[in-house]
Amino acid sequence: MVKASKSVSPAVIGLLHKFSEPEVSLLREKLLSHYDANHRILPWRSIAATEDDRNKRAYAVWVSEMMLQQTQVATVISYFEKWISKWPTVADLSKATLEEVNQVWAGLGYYSRARRLHEGAVKVMDDLDGEFPSDRDSLVEQLPGVGRYTGSAIASIALGSCVGVVDGNVNRVMARLRGIGADISAQATVDHMWSLADQLVDPERPGDFNQAVMELGATVCTPKTPSCSTCPLQSLCVAYRRSQDGQQKTSISSHFKMVGKSKDKVDESLVKDIECLPECDLCLRKEDWDSSLGVQNYPRKGQKTQSRQETSAVVILQRPNGQMYFVQRPKTGLLANLWEFPSIALTSEEESQWEESITQQLQEDFAVPQSYACLRIFVSDVLHIFSHIRQTYKVYKLSLDDKKPEVICPSKYQGSQWMTREEFMSSATSTAMKKILKAVESSEQKAKDKKPKRGKEEKPVDAKKQKTISQFFNASAKKQK
Ligand code: SF4
């Protein structure tokens, strides 16, 4: 079990965690040869490698990098292709509406990325004469949502700037290569990783080099199943050396032997200490080494912040013709502009009163009369994990008569709409809402497949007190006669 690492100060960094010039040359050569022979063909890479227009290259890399944040390469490929065929240039994207952009993004999650791409495109066209900024710092400064990593990726891959990149893959590869055992998120470690990346990047092929390190992390030096036996950098790797020695240490003298540098050229005061410098801030402490983990002792992460638990009720209001009622979220905040089913926040302190609270809020917020609201049927719980929230949706279905009652949209939303399933699936909505719809459909299918036994039919939430919808309307019709 890995214990939490101490935070580090930038005071002392031992020689073990840096690269010598001969190591840099060797690493570039080995890594680029491996990349040339093995790299994946990806659509944005092909544009970056073959397109003459620098703006088209920068645009393609920018879009791909925004999509790749929090999303796997395999998922991004089809989204990227669809996006580029719809908006081949930054000028085309700047003319799209946010609604269209969200629709093409639908399913990728973290919709703020799509909004920022759109805002950035408008900015490039309106403020920068249609020209992408030409270096890392200007990209970070000018484009919304572009941080140090994305700016470096665009600058190196699309524009040929000699700047390194650091992402999760690079952190893992570097931490293992250099035996960096300090908390990977501590500021001193972050600074050191960036200085290593900037030192290593090959000035002849900066974009390829950066992609090669990331690719190695994604395909060879993976978090849980690193393939050290096929790794081109094995001879330069401190973590590998340690795992093979079966010791909690690597000697600096043996480390330099690995890359053909004589220990005589190294300061003797360092060489005599086989665990790097005793006071080194980046070393993995002897007591923290777990021999069962091998190279996976690196990198080490600080304690995760616990995700928040939240619960809300989602009510699918449905007409006999199958249309469902949706509201559009506000223009800012979490899941901005997306369409969703009416939802009601529930607080854990009042769990015993949730049912009552849902009925009351359907009535107060959406103008659904109590007599209808009580007829909802519980479908199931649906769990969805957002980056810092474990959200449980308690899903209900409420069948309504045509246009009766008329549902009113609460003012906090931008608007509301009755949509068919197909209209909803092609609108801008979140993965969580699609998951909810799937849960409802699967419960309906199960109900169809299984003939209900007498007395075991699904009951409305308040069945003991409430009539079913048909009883309600029959009773009303009789009264009117
Ligand atoms: Fe990663 Fe193993 Fe290669 Fe070291 S030898 S860089 S741990 S895959």
mmCIF file of C-alpha atoms in Angstrom, residues 5-356:
data_model
loop_
_atom_site.group_PDB
_atom_site.id
_atom_site.type_symbol
_atom_site.label_atom_id
_atom_site.label_comp_id
_atom_site.label_asym_id
_atom_site.label_seq_id
_atom_site.Cartn_x
_atom_site.Cartn_y
_atom_site.Cartn_z
ATOM 1 C CA SER A 5 4.085 11.430 0.068
ATOM 2 C CA LYS A 6 5.411 14.385 1.931
ATOM 3 C CA SER A 7 5.053 17.687 0.193
ATOM 4 C CA VAL A 8 8.326 18.952 -1.219
ATOM 5 C CA SER A 9 10.139 22.221 -1.137
ATOM 6 C CA PRO A 10 12.299 23.202 -4.086
ATOM 7 C CA ALA A 11 15.396 23.297 -1.883
ATOM 8 C CA VAL A 12 17.472 20.301 -2.943
ATOM 9 C CA ILE A 13 17.298 18.162 -6.045
ATOM 10 C CA GLY A 14 19.836 15.352 -6.396
ATOM 11 C CA LEU A 15 21.746 14.579 -9.566
ATOM 12 C CA LEU A 16 19.847 11.321 -10.006
ATOM 13 C CA HIS A 17 16.732 13.216 -11.060
ATOM 14 C CA LYS A 18 18.331 15.159 -13.902
ATOM 15 C CA PHE A 19 19.611 14.154 -17.328
ATOM 16 C CA SER A 20 23.218 14.591 -18.375
ATOM 17 C CA GLU A 21 23.926 15.755 -21.950
ATOM 18 C CA PRO A 22 24.934 12.235 -23.140
ATOM 19 C CA GLU A 23 21.677 10.910 -21.650
ATOM 20 C CA VAL A 24 19.644 13.574 -23.429
ATOM 21 C CA SER A 25 21.146 12.646 -26.809
ATOM 22 C CA LEU A 26 20.663 8.943 -26.208
ATOM 23 C CA LEU A 27 17.100 9.398 -25.048
ATOM 24 C CA ARG A 28 16.121 11.523 -28.067
ATOM 25 C CA GLU A 29 17.620 9.042 -30.472
ATOM 26 C CA LYS A 30 16.028 5.954 -28.888
ATOM 27 C CA LEU A 31 12.645 7.534 -28.365
ATOM 28 C CA LEU A 32 12.274 9.020 -31.851
ATOM 29 C CA SER A 33 13.367 5.761 -33.538
ATOM 30 C CA HIS A 34 10.757 3.902 -31.515
ATOM 31 C CA TYR A 35 8.110 6.525 -32.375
ATOM 32 C CA ASP A 36 8.915 6.407 -36.097
ATOM 33 C CA ALA A 37 8.498 2.646 -36.120
ATOM 34 C CA ASN A 38 5.462 2.328 -33.869
ATOM 35 C CA HIS A 39 3.345 5.474 -33.609
ATOM 36 C CA ARG A 40 -0.412 5.409 -34.046
ATOM 37 C CA ILE A 41 -1.870 7.107 -37.108
ATOM 38 C CA LEU A 42 -4.311 9.718 -35.796
ATOM 39 C CA PRO A 43 -6.282 12.227 -37.898
ATOM 40 C CA TRP A 44 -4.947 15.350 -36.148
ATOM 41 C CA ARG A 45 -1.377 14.049 -36.487
ATOM 42 C CA SER A 46 -1.854 13.616 -40.227
ATOM 43 C CA ILE A 47 -3.086 17.228 -40.539
ATOM 44 C CA ALA A 48 -0.190 18.521 -38.412
ATOM 45 C CA ALA A 49 2.309 16.569 -40.511
ATOM 46 C CA THR A 50 0.985 17.334 -44.009
ATOM 47 C CA GLU A 51 -0.952 20.637 -43.974
ATOM 48 C CA ASP A 52 0.938 23.670 -45.352
ATOM 49 C CA ASP A 53 -1.320 26.277 -43.747
ATOM 50 C CA ARG A 54 -0.074 26.946 -40.180
ATOM 51 C CA ASN A 55 -3.531 28.113 -39.082
ATOM 52 C CA LYS A 56 -5.120 24.850 -40.200
ATOM 53 C CA ARG A 57 -2.422 22.892 -38.366
ATOM 54 C CA ALA A 58 -2.852 24.937 -35.189
ATOM 55 C CA TYR A 59 -6.653 24.659 -35.384
ATOM 56 C CA ALA A 60 -6.562 20.836 -35.778
ATOM 57 C CA VAL A 61 -4.121 20.348 -32.890
ATOM 58 C CA TRP A 62 -6.070 22.779 -30.708
ATOM 59 C CA VAL A 63 -9.373 20.959 -31.321
ATOM 60 C CA SER A 64 -7.786 17.541 -30.725
ATOM 61 C CA GLU A 65 -6.065 18.651 -27.518
ATOM 62 C CA MET A 66 -9.279 20.134 -26.118
ATOM 63 C CA MET A 67 -11.136 16.919 -26.953
ATOM 64 C CA LEU A 68 -8.401 14.739 -25.462
ATOM 65 C CA GLN A 69 -8.616 16.445 -22.058
ATOM 66 C CA GLN A 70 -10.322 13.814 -19.847
ATOM 67 C CA THR A 71 -11.227 11.648 -22.868
ATOM 68 C CA GLN A 72 -9.595 8.570 -24.412
ATOM 69 C CA VAL A 73 -7.997 8.728 -27.881
ATOM 70 C CA ALA A 74 -10.276 5.958 -29.202
ATOM 71 C CA THR A 75 -13.389 7.984 -28.289
ATOM 72 C CA VAL A 76 -12.020 11.262 -29.639
ATOM 73 C CA ILE A 77 -11.214 10.046 -33.175
ATOM 74 C CA SER A 78 -14.803 9.958 -34.505
ATOM 75 C CA TYR A 79 -15.731 13.241 -32.736
ATOM 76 C CA PHE A 80 -12.675 14.943 -34.216
ATOM 77 C CA GLU A 81 -13.466 13.733 -37.723
ATOM 78 C CA LYS A 82 -17.075 14.876 -37.459
ATOM 79 C CA TRP A 83 -15.992 18.260 -36.096
ATOM 80 C CA ILE A 84 -13.359 18.905 -38.783
ATOM 81 C CA SER A 85 -15.675 17.896 -41.596
ATOM 82 C CA LYS A 86 -18.357 20.289 -40.245
ATOM 83 C CA TRP A 87 -15.961 23.157 -39.430
ATOM 84 C CA PRO A 88 -12.703 22.645 -41.407
ATOM 85 C CA THR A 89 -11.228 26.015 -40.368
ATOM 86 C CA VAL A 90 -11.292 28.330 -37.385
ATOM 87 C CA ALA A 91 -13.303 30.775 -39.511
ATOM 88 C CA ASP A 92 -16.011 28.127 -40.040
ATOM 89 C CA LEU A 93 -16.172 27.390 -36.309
ATOM 90 C CA SER A 94 -16.474 31.079 -35.449
ATOM 91 C CA LYS A 95 -19.687 31.276 -37.507
ATOM 92 C CA ALA A 96 -21.382 28.315 -35.761
ATOM 93 C CA THR A 97 -23.887 28.800 -32.946
ATOM 94 C CA LEU A 98 -23.121 27.498 -29.473
ATOM 95 C CA GLU A 99 -26.140 25.211 -29.791
ATOM 96 C CA GLU A 100 -24.636 23.584 -32.916
ATOM 97 C CA VAL A 101 -21.255 23.263 -31.215
ATOM 98 C CA ASN A 102 -22.824 21.570 -28.177
ATOM 99 C CA GLN A 103 -24.727 19.202 -30.437
ATOM 100 C CA VAL A 104 -21.555 17.978 -32.165
ATOM 101 C CA TRP A 105 -19.836 17.733 -28.770
ATOM 102 C CA ALA A 106 -22.745 15.830 -27.189
ATOM 103 C CA GLY A 107 -21.478 12.701 -25.434
ATOM 104 C CA LEU A 108 -17.892 13.890 -24.859
ATOM 105 C CA GLY A 109 -18.774 15.499 -21.522
ATOM 106 C CA TYR A 110 -17.166 18.556 -19.874
ATOM 107 C CA TYR A 111 -19.035 20.905 -22.190
ATOM 108 C CA SER A 112 -17.076 23.944 -21.084
ATOM 109 C CA ARG A 113 -14.341 22.697 -23.455
ATOM 110 C CA ALA A 114 -16.695 23.039 -26.432
ATOM 111 C CA ARG A 115 -17.753 26.508 -25.300
ATOM 112 C CA ARG A 116 -14.132 27.596 -25.011
ATOM 113 C CA LEU A 117 -13.288 26.311 -28.474
ATOM 114 C CA HIS A 118 -16.149 28.355 -29.837
ATOM 115 C CA GLU A 119 -15.153 31.475 -27.862
ATOM 116 C CA GLY A 120 -11.534 31.009 -28.970
ATOM 117 C CA ALA A 121 -12.523 30.729 -32.633
ATOM 118 C CA VAL A 122 -14.516 33.960 -32.398
ATOM 119 C CA LYS A 123 -11.550 35.632 -30.716
ATOM 120 C CA VAL A 124 -9.038 34.460 -33.366
ATOM 121 C CA MET A 125 -11.313 35.819 -36.112
ATOM 122 C CA ASP A 126 -12.431 39.056 -34.433
ATOM 123 C CA ASP A 127 -9.315 40.120 -32.498
ATOM 124 C CA LEU A 128 -6.373 38.372 -34.163
ATOM 125 C CA ASP A 129 -7.182 38.799 -37.867
ATOM 126 C CA GLY A 130 -7.752 35.050 -38.246
ATOM 127 C CA GLU A 131 -4.150 34.217 -37.229
ATOM 128 C CA PHE A 132 -3.313 31.850 -34.385
ATOM 129 C CA PRO A 133 -0.759 33.193 -31.863
ATOM 130 C CA SER A 134 2.715 31.944 -32.755
ATOM 131 C CA ASP A 135 4.225 30.805 -29.446
ATOM 132 C CA ARG A 136 3.307 29.010 -26.230
ATOM 133 C CA ASP A 137 2.931 32.083 -24.025
ATOM 134 C CA SER A 138 0.742 33.975 -26.504
ATOM 135 C CA LEU A 139 -1.454 30.918 -27.056
ATOM 136 C CA VAL A 140 -1.971 30.625 -23.285
ATOM 137 C CA GLU A 141 -2.629 34.334 -22.965
ATOM 138 C CA GLN A 142 -4.985 34.712 -25.921
ATOM 139 C CA LEU A 143 -7.050 31.539 -26.137
ATOM 140 C CA PRO A 144 -9.648 30.715 -23.469
ATOM 141 C CA GLY A 145 -9.168 27.296 -21.859
ATOM 142 C CA VAL A 146 -5.600 26.966 -23.159
ATOM 143 C CA GLY A 147 -3.161 26.343 -20.321
ATOM 144 C CA ARG A 148 0.537 25.595 -20.267
ATOM 145 C CA TYR A 149 0.132 22.005 -21.503
ATOM 146 C CA THR A 150 -2.269 22.747 -24.398
ATOM 147 C CA GLY A 151 -0.296 25.867 -25.406
ATOM 148 C CA SER A 152 2.910 23.795 -25.485
ATOM 149 C CA ALA A 153 1.270 21.008 -27.495
ATOM 150 C CA ILE A 154 -0.078 23.424 -30.146
ATOM 151 C CA ALA A 155 3.196 25.375 -30.275
ATOM 152 C CA SER A 156 5.406 22.306 -30.661
ATOM 153 C CA ILE A 157 3.220 19.983 -32.766
ATOM 154 C CA ALA A 158 1.610 22.533 -35.085
ATOM 155 C CA LEU A 159 4.071 25.429 -35.080
ATOM 156 C CA GLY A 160 7.452 23.741 -34.526
ATOM 157 C CA SER A 161 8.383 25.628 -31.306
ATOM 158 C CA CYS A 162 11.042 23.963 -29.181
ATOM 159 C CA VAL A 163 9.038 23.634 -25.944
ATOM 160 C CA GLY A 164 8.387 20.528 -23.857
ATOM 161 C CA VAL A 165 5.005 19.243 -22.698
ATOM 162 C CA VAL A 166 3.967 17.707 -19.388
ATOM 163 C CA ASP A 167 0.756 15.742 -19.014
ATOM 164 C CA GLY A 168 -0.147 12.623 -16.994
ATOM 165 C CA ASN A 169 1.716 10.322 -19.388
ATOM 166 C CA VAL A 170 4.845 12.471 -19.405
ATOM 167 C CA ASN A 171 4.784 12.710 -15.601
ATOM 168 C CA ARG A 172 4.676 8.941 -15.280
ATOM 169 C CA VAL A 173 7.475 8.311 -17.791
ATOM 170 C CA MET A 174 9.730 11.006 -16.287
ATOM 171 C CA ALA A 175 9.045 9.947 -12.699
ATOM 172 C CA ARG A 176 10.075 6.381 -13.555
ATOM 173 C CA LEU A 177 13.053 7.337 -15.716
ATOM 174 C CA ARG A 178 14.455 9.641 -13.052
ATOM 175 C CA GLY A 179 13.224 7.931 -9.883
ATOM 176 C CA ILE A 180 11.139 10.904 -8.813
ATOM 177 C CA GLY A 181 9.179 9.760 -5.775
ATOM 178 C CA ALA A 182 7.831 13.061 -4.442
ATOM 179 C CA ASP A 183 4.130 13.922 -4.690
ATOM 180 C CA ILE A 184 3.623 14.470 -8.423
ATOM 181 C CA SER A 185 1.219 17.362 -7.810
ATOM 182 C CA ALA A 186 3.526 19.295 -5.431
ATOM 183 C CA GLN A 187 4.714 22.563 -6.965
ATOM 184 C CA ALA A 188 8.427 21.689 -6.747
ATOM 185 C CA THR A 189 7.788 18.415 -8.605
ATOM 186 C CA VAL A 190 5.650 20.174 -11.230
ATOM 187 C CA ASP A 191 8.424 22.742 -11.818
ATOM 188 C CA HIS A 192 11.045 20.026 -12.079
ATOM 189 C CA MET A 193 9.001 18.036 -14.609
ATOM 190 C CA TRP A 194 8.599 21.089 -16.828
ATOM 191 C CA SER A 195 12.315 21.825 -16.659
ATOM 192 C CA LEU A 196 13.079 18.204 -17.650
ATOM 193 C CA ALA A 197 10.568 18.359 -20.525
ATOM 194 C CA ASP A 198 12.052 21.625 -21.828
ATOM 195 C CA GLN A 199 15.567 20.204 -21.538
ATOM 196 C CA LEU A 200 14.743 16.951 -23.334
ATOM 197 C CA VAL A 201 12.666 18.185 -26.277
ATOM 198 C CA ASP A 202 14.482 17.673 -29.562
ATOM 199 C CA PRO A 203 14.987 21.029 -31.344
ATOM 200 C CA GLU A 204 14.958 19.268 -34.720
ATOM 201 C CA ARG A 205 11.593 17.566 -34.177
ATOM 202 C CA PRO A 206 9.882 19.126 -31.137
ATOM 203 C CA GLY A 207 6.349 18.048 -32.037
ATOM 204 C CA ASP A 208 7.304 14.460 -32.776
ATOM 205 C CA PHE A 209 9.430 14.250 -29.655
ATOM 206 C CA ASN A 210 6.634 15.462 -27.391
ATOM 207 C CA GLN A 211 4.159 13.096 -29.008
ATOM 208 C CA ALA A 212 6.691 10.276 -28.650
ATOM 209 C CA VAL A 213 6.957 10.726 -24.852
ATOM 210 C CA MET A 214 3.168 10.898 -24.495
ATOM 211 C CA GLU A 215 2.754 7.877 -26.763
ATOM 212 C CA LEU A 216 5.288 5.887 -24.743
ATOM 213 C CA GLY A 217 3.300 6.669 -21.590
ATOM 214 C CA ALA A 218 0.035 5.671 -23.245
ATOM 215 C CA THR A 219 1.224 2.446 -24.856
ATOM 216 C CA VAL A 220 4.385 1.133 -23.122
ATOM 217 C CA CYS A 221 4.972 2.829 -19.772
ATOM 218 C CA THR A 222 1.324 2.498 -18.739
ATOM 219 C CA PRO A 223 0.082 3.038 -15.168
ATOM 220 C CA LYS A 224 -0.744 -0.572 -14.308
ATOM 221 C CA THR A 225 0.943 -2.794 -16.913
ATOM 222 C CA PRO A 226 4.211 -1.187 -17.971
ATOM 223 C CA SER A 227 6.015 -3.193 -20.613
ATOM 224 C CA CYS A 228 9.615 -2.651 -19.522
ATOM 225 C CA SER A 229 10.874 -5.590 -21.575
ATOM 226 C CA THR A 230 9.961 -3.801 -24.833
ATOM 227 C CA CYS A 231 10.725 -0.260 -23.681
ATOM 228 C CA PRO A 232 13.330 1.629 -25.725
ATOM 229 C CA LEU A 233 14.348 3.634 -22.645
ATOM 230 C CA GLN A 234 14.988 0.738 -20.316
ATOM 231 C CA SER A 235 18.732 1.398 -20.089
ATOM 232 C CA LEU A 236 18.039 4.957 -18.905
ATOM 233 C CA CYS A 237 15.397 4.057 -16.359
ATOM 234 C CA VAL A 238 16.040 4.418 -12.637
ATOM 235 C CA ALA A 239 12.737 2.760 -11.680
ATOM 236 C CA TYR A 240 13.530 -0.261 -13.810
ATOM 237 C CA ARG A 241 16.986 -0.504 -12.276
ATOM 238 C CA ARG A 242 15.546 -0.387 -8.794
ATOM 239 C CA SER A 243 12.925 -2.980 -9.527
ATOM 240 C CA GLN A 244 15.589 -5.305 -10.939
ATOM 241 C CA ASP A 245 17.962 -4.771 -8.050
ATOM 242 C CA GLY A 246 15.131 -5.596 -5.677
ATOM 243 C CA GLN A 247 16.559 -2.894 -3.459
ATOM 244 C CA GLN A 248 15.285 0.359 -2.138
ATOM 245 C CA LYS A 249 18.131 2.170 -3.755
ATOM 246 C CA THR A 250 19.997 2.818 -6.945
ATOM 247 C CA SER A 251 23.590 3.745 -6.878
ATOM 248 C CA ILE A 252 24.534 6.858 -8.713
ATOM 249 C CA SER A 253 27.710 5.129 -9.787
ATOM 250 C CA SER A 254 25.766 2.238 -11.346
ATOM 251 C CA HIS A 255 23.316 4.715 -12.821
ATOM 252 C CA PHE A 256 26.058 6.549 -14.658
ATOM 253 C CA LYS A 257 27.552 3.243 -15.770
ATOM 254 C CA MET A 258 24.258 2.517 -17.464
ATOM 255 C CA VAL A 259 24.719 5.447 -19.817
ATOM 256 C CA GLY A 260 28.429 5.007 -20.278
ATOM 257 C CA LYS A 261 29.554 7.953 -18.167
ATOM 258 C CA SER A 262 32.416 7.417 -15.768
ATOM 259 C CA LYS A 263 31.622 7.925 -12.096
ATOM 260 C CA ASP A 264 34.995 9.638 -11.788
ATOM 261 C CA LYS A 265 33.480 12.658 -13.518
ATOM 262 C CA VAL A 266 30.797 12.897 -10.863
ATOM 263 C CA ASP A 267 31.189 14.766 -7.614
ATOM 264 C CA GLU A 268 32.408 12.150 -5.129
ATOM 265 C CA SER A 269 30.220 13.569 -2.372
ATOM 266 C CA LEU A 270 27.184 12.490 -4.399
ATOM 267 C CA VAL A 271 28.550 9.137 -5.488
ATOM 268 C CA LYS A 272 29.233 7.949 -1.984
ATOM 269 C CA ASP A 273 25.564 8.242 -1.123
ATOM 270 C CA ILE A 274 23.875 5.446 -2.963
ATOM 271 C CA GLU A 275 20.415 6.888 -2.323
ATOM 272 C CA CYS A 276 21.047 10.190 -4.022
ATOM 273 C CA LEU A 277 21.277 13.060 -1.575
ATOM 274 C CA PRO A 278 19.949 12.310 1.905
ATOM 275 C CA GLU A 279 18.099 15.606 1.937
ATOM 276 C CA CYS A 280 16.882 15.409 -1.687
ATOM 277 C CA ASP A 281 13.291 16.598 -2.019
ATOM 278 C CA LEU A 282 12.430 14.415 -5.027
ATOM 279 C CA CYS A 283 13.640 11.008 -3.874
ATOM 280 C CA LEU A 284 11.359 8.163 -2.925
ATOM 281 C CA ARG A 285 12.122 7.484 0.718
ATOM 282 C CA LYS A 286 13.498 4.097 1.644
ATOM 283 C CA GLU A 287 10.548 3.353 3.918
ATOM 284 C CA ASP A 288 8.081 4.171 1.106
ATOM 285 C CA TRP A 289 9.472 1.647 -1.401
ATOM 286 C CA ASP A 290 7.134 -1.331 -1.919
ATOM 287 C CA SER A 291 9.005 -4.127 -3.668
ATOM 288 C CA SER A 292 5.751 -5.769 -4.817
ATOM 289 C CA LEU A 293 4.992 -2.685 -6.940
ATOM 290 C CA GLY A 294 8.289 -2.536 -8.830
ATOM 291 C CA VAL A 295 8.364 0.408 -11.279
ATOM 292 C CA GLN A 296 4.811 1.266 -10.233
ATOM 293 C CA ASN A 297 6.250 2.821 -7.089
ATOM 294 C CA TYR A 298 6.450 5.864 -9.388
ATOM 295 C CA PRO A 299 4.815 8.292 -9.736
ATOM 296 C CA ARG A 300 3.332 9.017 -6.327
ATOM 297 C CA LYS A 301 0.198 11.019 -5.863
ATOM 298 C CA GLY A 302 -0.885 13.126 -2.932
ATOM 299 C CA GLN A 303 -4.115 12.243 -1.187
ATOM 300 C CA LYS A 304 -7.148 12.620 -3.415
ATOM 301 C CA THR A 305 -9.810 15.034 -2.357
ATOM 302 C CA GLN A 306 -12.964 13.098 -1.600
ATOM 303 C CA SER A 307 -15.725 13.550 -4.120
ATOM 304 C CA ARG A 308 -18.974 15.110 -2.947
ATOM 305 C CA GLN A 309 -22.108 12.951 -2.763
ATOM 306 C CA GLU A 310 -25.238 14.540 -4.192
ATOM 307 C CA THR A 311 -28.736 13.223 -4.820
ATOM 308 C CA SER A 312 -31.498 14.610 -6.956
ATOM 309 C CA ALA A 313 -34.814 13.405 -8.334
ATOM 310 C CA VAL A 314 -35.313 13.392 -12.103
ATOM 311 C CA VAL A 315 -38.858 13.208 -13.395
ATOM 312 C CA ILE A 316 -39.574 12.113 -16.953
ATOM 313 C CA LEU A 317 -42.822 13.851 -17.900
ATOM 314 C CA GLN A 318 -44.220 12.056 -20.912
ATOM 315 C CA ARG A 319 -47.214 12.599 -23.191
ATOM 316 C CA PRO A 320 -49.172 9.749 -24.787
ATOM 317 C CA ASN A 321 -47.465 10.492 -28.146
ATOM 318 C CA GLY A 322 -44.090 9.711 -26.515
ATOM 319 C CA GLN A 323 -42.826 13.305 -26.329
ATOM 320 C CA MET A 324 -40.889 14.147 -23.158
ATOM 321 C CA TYR A 325 -40.449 17.451 -21.393
ATOM 322 C CA PHE A 326 -36.991 19.053 -21.247
ATOM 323 C CA VAL A 327 -35.533 22.237 -19.819
ATOM 324 C CA GLN A 328 -32.423 24.066 -20.998
ATOM 325 C CA ARG A 329 -29.825 24.837 -18.315
ATOM 326 C CA PRO A 330 -28.558 28.400 -17.722
ATOM 327 C CA LYS A 331 -25.850 29.910 -19.943
ATOM 328 C CA THR A 332 -23.148 29.615 -17.279
ATOM 329 C CA GLY A 333 -22.098 27.087 -14.660
ATOM 330 C CA LEU A 334 -21.973 23.293 -14.683
ATOM 331 C CA LEU A 335 -23.386 21.755 -17.911
ATOM 332 C CA ALA A 336 -24.254 25.222 -19.246
ATOM 333 C CA ASN A 337 -26.837 25.362 -22.076
ATOM 334 C CA LEU A 338 -27.551 21.616 -22.077
ATOM 335 C CA TRP A 339 -31.021 20.105 -22.241
ATOM 336 C CA GLU A 340 -32.122 17.922 -19.348
ATOM 337 C CA PHE A 341 -35.129 16.320 -17.666
ATOM 338 C CA PRO A 342 -36.713 18.341 -14.857
ATOM 339 C CA SER A 343 -34.714 17.690 -11.706
ATOM 340 C CA ILE A 344 -35.153 18.424 -8.030
ATOM 341 C CA ALA A 345 -32.223 18.612 -5.590
ATOM 342 C CA LEU A 346 -32.638 16.416 -2.493
ATOM 343 C CA THR A 347 -30.742 16.937 0.751
ATOM 344 C CA SER A 348 -29.581 13.940 2.754
ATOM 345 C CA GLU A 349 -30.796 15.417 6.069
ATOM 346 C CA GLU A 350 -34.391 15.176 4.922
ATOM 347 C CA GLU A 351 -34.322 11.732 3.331
ATOM 348 C CA SER A 352 -37.561 10.630 4.984
ATOM 349 C CA GLN A 353 -39.312 13.583 3.315
ATOM 350 C CA TRP A 354 -37.946 13.174 -0.196
ATOM 351 C CA GLU A 355 -41.170 11.864 -1.730
ATOM 352 C CA GLU A 356 -43.192 14.684 -0.244
#
